[in-house]
Structures are given as structure tokens and as C-alpha cells.
Amino acid sequence: MSAGQHVETKTENCQICGGELEYFNSGRELTCIQCGKKEIGNITCPNGHYVCDECHGKGLFETVKEYVLANKSNNLFEIAEYLINQDNIPMLGCENAWIASGALMTALRNEGTVKVTDEQIVEAMNRTKRQAIGGYCGLTGVCGISPAIGSCFSVVLGASCRKDQETSSTMKAVGKIVNAIAAQTGPCCCKNFVRIALSEAVLLVKEYLNVSLSTPHEPINCTHSSRHPHGCRESKCSYFKSCVD
Ligand SMILES: [Zn+2]
Ligand SMILES: [Zn+2]
């Protein structure tokens, strides 16, 4: 493998000029075209257009938050599927991680075995927003959906730097989520990762919180295959439904 600056050119397009996004091996200082903030980033279009994570999906955070707070279901798949199927939720992007933490916390609140408040749901989502950074699934090995599930365990268990078992359990849960997601790469798919992470989370809440959450009522058939900018994994993905009915 050469150590060239450009890793590869993807077919995903710039929101501003439609140019194909490029991924750099080394981060460089980029200026967000929406808010003007300068930061080190790894993804631009050929015209240098860069959108920071704060601006990416602006407004959608509120949409996800309002939906989950008002939701009464204790089926986390029902909550998550409604949101990830909305047209304005990007195919790829950390908006999907906000959905993962919002859906899990809401299902826990509605199920009722552990006490979860609306403030705690928002807290888990805010923590997710701080650590879910676009493209970092590949750049550091930590897809934002891992801290999304971790934030739920941390909030419910009261984990923090100074704590013992609370933090240990949270980290162990995150480790299992990372492993579950790692088995689904090539290319990464945020929709698949949310579904796999939530399936693993059902086992983890049983193990660490003794909460029984339901699994999907029927198999999930993904309708987003053609939207994937890097190419859907199709038959390698558990949620792929071929169009021949
Ligand atoms: Zn552009
Ligand atoms: Zn910005």
C-alpha cells in the first residue's frame, strides 16, 4: 500500500457543489463553510468544501430528540426504524448514532424496570454527539454508534472516571458493540451498524441491567440499499432484501 495523501475517492457527493468527497490519510486544517470554524479534518470535496460535525445534521438532533421524548414504545427497533427511515436522515453520518442512543434510552424509560428520566435521555444523546464524529469508524476504529450505546449504560449506571464497576460495565458493553460492528464492515453502513448495535444492546441490557427488551417483531428489511454511496453489502448484510419478491 502506498502512503499517498489521497486514500481513495468515494462516490459520495459534496452537499454544496456535488463534487465527490475525498478522504485524506492525514488530517489537515479545514474551514467549515457553514460556520467558519477551523479544525483538523479528513474529508472534503475537490473544491475544499468542508462541513464540521456541529453543522452536519443541524436541526436533525432536535428532530430525533423530540421524537424519542414523545415516544411511548418499549420496542427500540420500532423507535429506531421510524427515525432511520426518514428521508432527511442521511444514509451515512452520525445522525444515526444519535438515533441509537435516543432509541435505547427511550425504550428503557418506557419499559420501566430501570428509572430513566427525559433529562437522562437528552444527556445520553448529548454525550453521543460529543464523541460521534463523521468518518471516524474507519479513522480510529470507533464508530459513533459504540459511544452511543456506551452513553446509555454510563448514564443509567452512573459511570464516571472515579467509579469502579459502573465504568467497567459500561466499557465492557462498548467493547461488545465495537466487536459486533466490526463483523459488519466492508464498506461501513450506519443503518446496519445501528441495527446490529441495538440487537447486541438487547443482550447487554439483560446482562448488566436485568432488563428484557423485545427483539424486532418481524425481520428488518432495509429499503436504503440504493442510497449507499460506497455500495451496499447486499447479500453480506443481514438486513438486505433483494427486490425480487
Ligand atoms: Zn464541494
Ligand atoms: Zn460548522
Tab-separated table of C-alpha atoms and ligand atoms in Angstrom:
chain	number	residue	atom	x	y	z
A	1	MET	CA	0.000	0.000	0.000
A	2	SER	CA	1.427	3.406	-0.872
A	3	ALA	CA	1.424	6.113	1.736
A	4	GLY	CA	-0.127	8.621	-0.665
A	5	GLN	CA	-2.093	11.558	0.668
A	6	HIS	CA	-5.362	10.624	-1.027
A	7	VAL	CA	-6.672	7.296	0.212
A	8	GLU	CA	-9.458	6.951	-2.271
A	9	THR	CA	-12.177	8.919	-3.962
A	10	LYS	CA	-15.682	7.966	-2.976
A	11	THR	CA	-18.885	8.385	-4.861
A	12	GLU	CA	-20.439	10.319	-2.001
A	13	ASN	CA	-21.062	13.910	-3.009
A	14	CYS	CA	-20.473	17.354	-1.529
A	15	GLN	CA	-23.648	18.966	-0.224
A	16	ILE	CA	-22.539	22.301	-1.738
A	17	CYS	CA	-21.102	21.644	-5.217
A	18	GLY	CA	-21.926	17.978	-5.798
A	19	GLY	CA	-18.225	17.064	-6.110
A	20	GLU	CA	-17.097	13.626	-4.994
A	21	LEU	CA	-15.810	13.580	-1.427
A	22	GLU	CA	-12.150	12.737	-0.870
A	23	TYR	CA	-10.754	11.066	2.234
A	24	PHE	CA	-7.222	12.036	3.340
A	25	ASN	CA	-4.719	9.789	5.129
A	26	SER	CA	-3.522	12.785	7.133
A	27	GLY	CA	-5.816	15.367	8.678
A	28	ARG	CA	-5.372	18.995	7.616
A	29	GLU	CA	-6.772	22.322	8.761
A	30	LEU	CA	-10.122	22.862	7.118
A	31	THR	CA	-12.664	25.664	7.451
A	32	CYS	CA	-16.337	24.799	7.822
A	33	ILE	CA	-18.186	26.507	5.008
A	34	GLN	CA	-21.275	26.867	7.186
A	35	CYS	CA	-19.985	28.307	10.477
A	36	GLY	CA	-16.413	29.321	9.586
A	37	LYS	CA	-14.830	27.202	12.326
A	38	LYS	CA	-11.312	25.947	11.555
A	39	GLU	CA	-10.457	22.419	12.644
A	40	ILE	CA	-8.424	19.417	11.561
A	41	GLY	CA	-10.478	17.214	9.263
A	42	ASN	CA	-10.010	14.360	6.785
A	43	ILE	CA	-12.858	14.725	4.321
A	44	THR	CA	-13.510	17.446	1.707
A	45	CYS	CA	-14.688	17.706	-1.882
A	46	PRO	CA	-12.185	18.694	-4.637
A	47	ASN	CA	-13.236	22.343	-4.150
A	48	GLY	CA	-12.249	22.214	-0.493
A	49	HIS	CA	-15.775	22.373	0.863
A	50	TYR	CA	-15.856	21.120	4.429
A	51	VAL	CA	-18.765	20.885	6.870
A	52	CYS	CA	-17.946	20.398	10.567
A	53	ASP	CA	-19.795	17.824	12.658
A	54	GLU	CA	-21.607	20.565	14.542
A	55	CYS	CA	-23.132	21.835	11.281
A	56	HIS	CA	-23.641	18.386	9.696
A	57	GLY	CA	-27.183	17.413	10.534
A	58	LYS	CA	-28.015	20.705	12.245
A	59	GLY	CA	-31.687	20.661	13.203
A	60	LEU	CA	-31.879	16.878	12.966
A	61	PHE	CA	-30.647	16.493	16.535
A	62	GLU	CA	-33.745	18.351	17.728
A	63	THR	CA	-35.943	16.242	15.441
A	64	VAL	CA	-34.582	12.994	16.878
A	65	LYS	CA	-34.774	14.318	20.443
A	66	GLU	CA	-38.375	15.500	20.159
A	67	TYR	CA	-39.460	12.229	18.563
A	68	VAL	CA	-37.918	9.980	21.195
A	69	LEU	CA	-39.061	12.085	24.148
A	70	ALA	CA	-42.674	11.857	22.954
A	71	ASN	CA	-42.481	8.160	22.037
A	72	LYS	CA	-44.291	5.597	24.217
A	73	SER	CA	-42.959	2.347	22.718
A	74	ASN	CA	-40.702	-0.052	24.605
A	75	ASN	CA	-39.527	-1.636	21.350
A	76	LEU	CA	-36.243	0.045	20.492
A	77	PHE	CA	-36.298	-1.288	16.926
A	78	GLU	CA	-39.673	0.301	16.267
A	79	ILE	CA	-38.346	3.659	17.517
A	80	ALA	CA	-35.055	3.421	15.611
A	81	GLU	CA	-36.571	2.180	12.336
A	82	TYR	CA	-39.058	5.039	12.211
A	83	LEU	CA	-36.211	7.532	12.541
A	84	ILE	CA	-33.630	5.932	10.241
A	85	ASN	CA	-36.297	5.647	7.549
A	86	GLN	CA	-36.905	9.413	7.499
A	87	ASP	CA	-35.765	10.968	4.200
A	88	ASN	CA	-33.832	13.763	5.894
A	89	ILE	CA	-31.697	11.349	7.950
A	90	PRO	CA	-28.557	10.832	5.840
A	91	MET	CA	-27.628	7.334	4.682
A	92	LEU	CA	-24.229	7.772	6.332
A	93	GLY	CA	-23.479	10.128	9.193
A	94	CYS	CA	-23.544	10.367	12.951
A	95	GLU	CA	-27.190	11.367	12.984
A	96	ASN	CA	-27.613	7.569	13.011
A	97	ALA	CA	-25.648	7.374	16.290
A	98	TRP	CA	-27.991	9.904	17.931
A	99	ILE	CA	-30.851	7.619	16.905
A	100	ALA	CA	-29.137	4.612	18.534
A	101	SER	CA	-28.751	6.287	21.937
A	102	GLY	CA	-32.132	8.023	21.749
A	103	ALA	CA	-33.944	4.784	20.867
A	104	LEU	CA	-32.212	2.695	23.541
A	105	MET	CA	-32.761	5.219	26.337
A	106	THR	CA	-36.391	5.741	25.330
A	107	ALA	CA	-37.104	2.000	25.208
A	108	LEU	CA	-35.544	1.641	28.675
A	109	ARG	CA	-37.637	4.540	30.033
A	110	ASN	CA	-40.822	3.112	28.539
A	111	GLU	CA	-40.099	-0.460	29.667
A	112	GLY	CA	-39.828	0.821	33.227
A	113	THR	CA	-37.593	-1.668	35.086
A	114	VAL	CA	-34.865	0.938	35.473
A	115	LYS	CA	-35.756	4.547	36.146
A	116	VAL	CA	-34.859	6.724	33.157
A	117	THR	CA	-35.876	10.385	33.006
A	118	ASP	CA	-36.280	12.621	29.975
A	119	GLU	CA	-33.210	14.544	31.156
A	120	GLN	CA	-31.190	11.318	31.090
A	121	ILE	CA	-32.310	10.580	27.528
A	122	VAL	CA	-31.094	14.020	26.452
A	123	GLU	CA	-27.880	13.565	28.454
A	124	ALA	CA	-27.059	10.292	26.649
A	125	MET	CA	-27.757	11.920	23.290
A	126	ASN	CA	-25.591	14.939	24.135
A	127	ARG	CA	-22.706	12.664	25.149
A	128	THR	CA	-23.123	10.725	21.901
A	129	LYS	CA	-22.965	13.978	19.944
A	130	ARG	CA	-19.593	14.796	21.511
A	131	GLN	CA	-17.959	11.511	20.508
A	132	ALA	CA	-19.723	10.517	17.308
A	133	ILE	CA	-17.571	12.092	14.588
A	134	GLY	CA	-18.192	11.511	10.885
A	135	GLY	CA	-15.731	9.117	9.232
A	136	TYR	CA	-14.079	8.023	12.481
A	137	CYS	CA	-15.414	4.464	12.129
A	138	GLY	CA	-12.508	3.990	9.756
A	139	LEU	CA	-10.150	6.678	11.080
A	140	THR	CA	-9.826	5.364	14.665
A	141	GLY	CA	-11.929	2.178	14.728
A	142	VAL	CA	-14.591	3.795	16.881
A	143	CYS	CA	-17.886	4.169	15.056
A	144	GLY	CA	-20.055	6.761	16.833
A	145	ILE	CA	-22.663	4.091	17.482
A	146	SER	CA	-20.287	2.491	20.035
A	147	PRO	CA	-20.174	5.568	22.308
A	148	ALA	CA	-23.904	5.974	21.600
A	149	ILE	CA	-24.643	2.674	23.355
A	150	GLY	CA	-21.902	3.363	25.915
A	151	SER	CA	-23.513	6.679	26.846
A	152	CYS	CA	-26.773	4.874	27.668
A	153	PHE	CA	-25.035	2.429	30.028
A	154	SER	CA	-22.963	5.211	31.551
A	155	VAL	CA	-25.999	7.391	32.264
A	156	VAL	CA	-28.113	4.533	33.644
A	157	LEU	CA	-25.276	3.041	35.733
A	158	GLY	CA	-23.859	6.404	36.809
A	159	ALA	CA	-20.401	5.638	35.437
A	160	SER	CA	-17.622	8.188	35.632
A	161	CYS	CA	-13.836	8.323	35.836
A	162	ARG	CA	-13.795	7.831	39.628
A	163	LYS	CA	-16.312	4.955	39.692
A	164	ASP	CA	-15.476	1.233	39.630
A	165	GLN	CA	-17.978	-1.392	38.405
A	166	GLU	CA	-20.244	1.199	36.774
A	167	THR	CA	-17.445	2.290	34.449
A	168	SER	CA	-16.165	-1.244	33.956
A	169	SER	CA	-19.597	-2.476	32.841
A	170	THR	CA	-20.009	0.499	30.513
A	171	MET	CA	-16.628	-0.150	28.896
A	172	LYS	CA	-17.325	-3.879	28.551
A	173	ALA	CA	-20.646	-3.098	26.874
A	174	VAL	CA	-18.913	-0.738	24.439
A	175	GLY	CA	-16.300	-3.415	23.681
A	176	LYS	CA	-19.034	-5.831	22.677
A	177	ILE	CA	-20.673	-3.202	20.479
A	178	VAL	CA	-17.361	-2.462	18.726
A	179	ASN	CA	-16.918	-6.192	18.070
A	180	ALA	CA	-20.442	-6.605	16.760
A	181	ILE	CA	-19.988	-3.655	14.373
A	182	ALA	CA	-16.528	-4.878	13.284
A	183	ALA	CA	-18.123	-8.026	11.873
A	184	GLN	CA	-20.297	-5.910	9.549
A	185	THR	CA	-17.764	-3.722	7.687
A	186	GLY	CA	-16.770	-3.552	4.029
A	187	PRO	CA	-17.991	-0.871	3.473
A	188	CYS	CA	-19.315	0.638	6.683
A	189	CYS	CA	-23.069	1.177	6.773
A	190	CYS	CA	-24.575	3.324	9.524
A	191	LYS	CA	-28.018	1.740	9.069
A	192	ASN	CA	-26.627	-1.764	9.507
A	193	PHE	CA	-24.480	-0.624	12.446
A	194	VAL	CA	-27.491	0.857	14.304
A	195	ARG	CA	-29.453	-2.375	13.863
A	196	ILE	CA	-26.565	-4.655	14.854
A	197	ALA	CA	-25.682	-2.447	17.835
A	198	LEU	CA	-29.270	-2.409	19.087
A	199	SER	CA	-29.524	-6.197	18.706
A	200	GLU	CA	-26.372	-6.552	20.813
A	201	ALA	CA	-27.727	-3.937	23.243
A	202	VAL	CA	-30.782	-6.138	23.932
A	203	LEU	CA	-28.385	-8.822	25.246
A	204	LEU	CA	-26.300	-6.276	27.149
A	205	VAL	CA	-29.217	-4.626	28.995
A	206	LYS	CA	-30.288	-8.120	30.066
A	207	GLU	CA	-26.790	-8.896	31.322
A	208	TYR	CA	-25.960	-5.593	33.036
A	209	LEU	CA	-29.375	-4.110	33.923
A	210	ASN	CA	-31.588	-7.219	34.047
A	211	VAL	CA	-33.997	-5.570	31.625
A	212	SER	CA	-35.799	-7.600	28.949
A	213	LEU	CA	-36.296	-5.536	25.800
A	214	SER	CA	-38.074	-7.018	22.791
A	215	THR	CA	-36.349	-8.042	19.610
A	216	PRO	CA	-37.877	-6.928	16.264
A	217	HIS	CA	-41.443	-8.215	15.776
A	218	GLU	CA	-40.574	-9.211	12.209
A	219	PRO	CA	-37.331	-9.327	10.184
A	220	ILE	CA	-35.986	-5.886	9.275
A	221	ASN	CA	-35.872	-5.411	5.510
A	222	CYS	CA	-33.665	-2.461	4.592
A	223	THR	CA	-35.029	-0.107	1.957
A	224	HIS	CA	-31.872	2.022	1.721
A	225	SER	CA	-29.637	-0.258	-0.374
A	226	SER	CA	-29.595	2.006	-3.447
A	227	ARG	CA	-28.726	5.072	-1.332
A	228	HIS	CA	-25.370	3.737	-0.155
A	229	PRO	CA	-22.617	5.940	-1.642
A	230	HIS	CA	-19.896	3.273	-1.242
A	231	GLY	CA	-22.086	0.401	-2.438
A	232	CYS	CA	-24.425	-1.699	-0.306
A	233	ARG	CA	-23.007	-5.007	1.018
A	234	GLU	CA	-26.200	-6.604	-0.242
A	235	SER	CA	-26.232	-10.363	0.448
A	236	LYS	CA	-23.479	-9.953	3.090
A	237	CYS	CA	-25.845	-7.732	5.128
A	238	SER	CA	-28.439	-9.388	7.372
A	239	TYR	CA	-30.959	-6.642	6.577
A	240	PHE	CA	-30.659	-6.673	2.784
A	241	LYS	CA	-33.803	-7.575	0.959
A	242	SER	CA	-33.420	-8.357	-2.722
A	243	CYS	CA	-36.010	-6.579	-4.843
A	244	VAL	CA	-37.284	-9.787	-6.443
A	245	ASP	CA	-40.444	-10.580	-4.488
B	1	ZN	ZN	-17.962	20.967	-2.804
B	2	ZN	ZN	-19.572	24.315	11.080
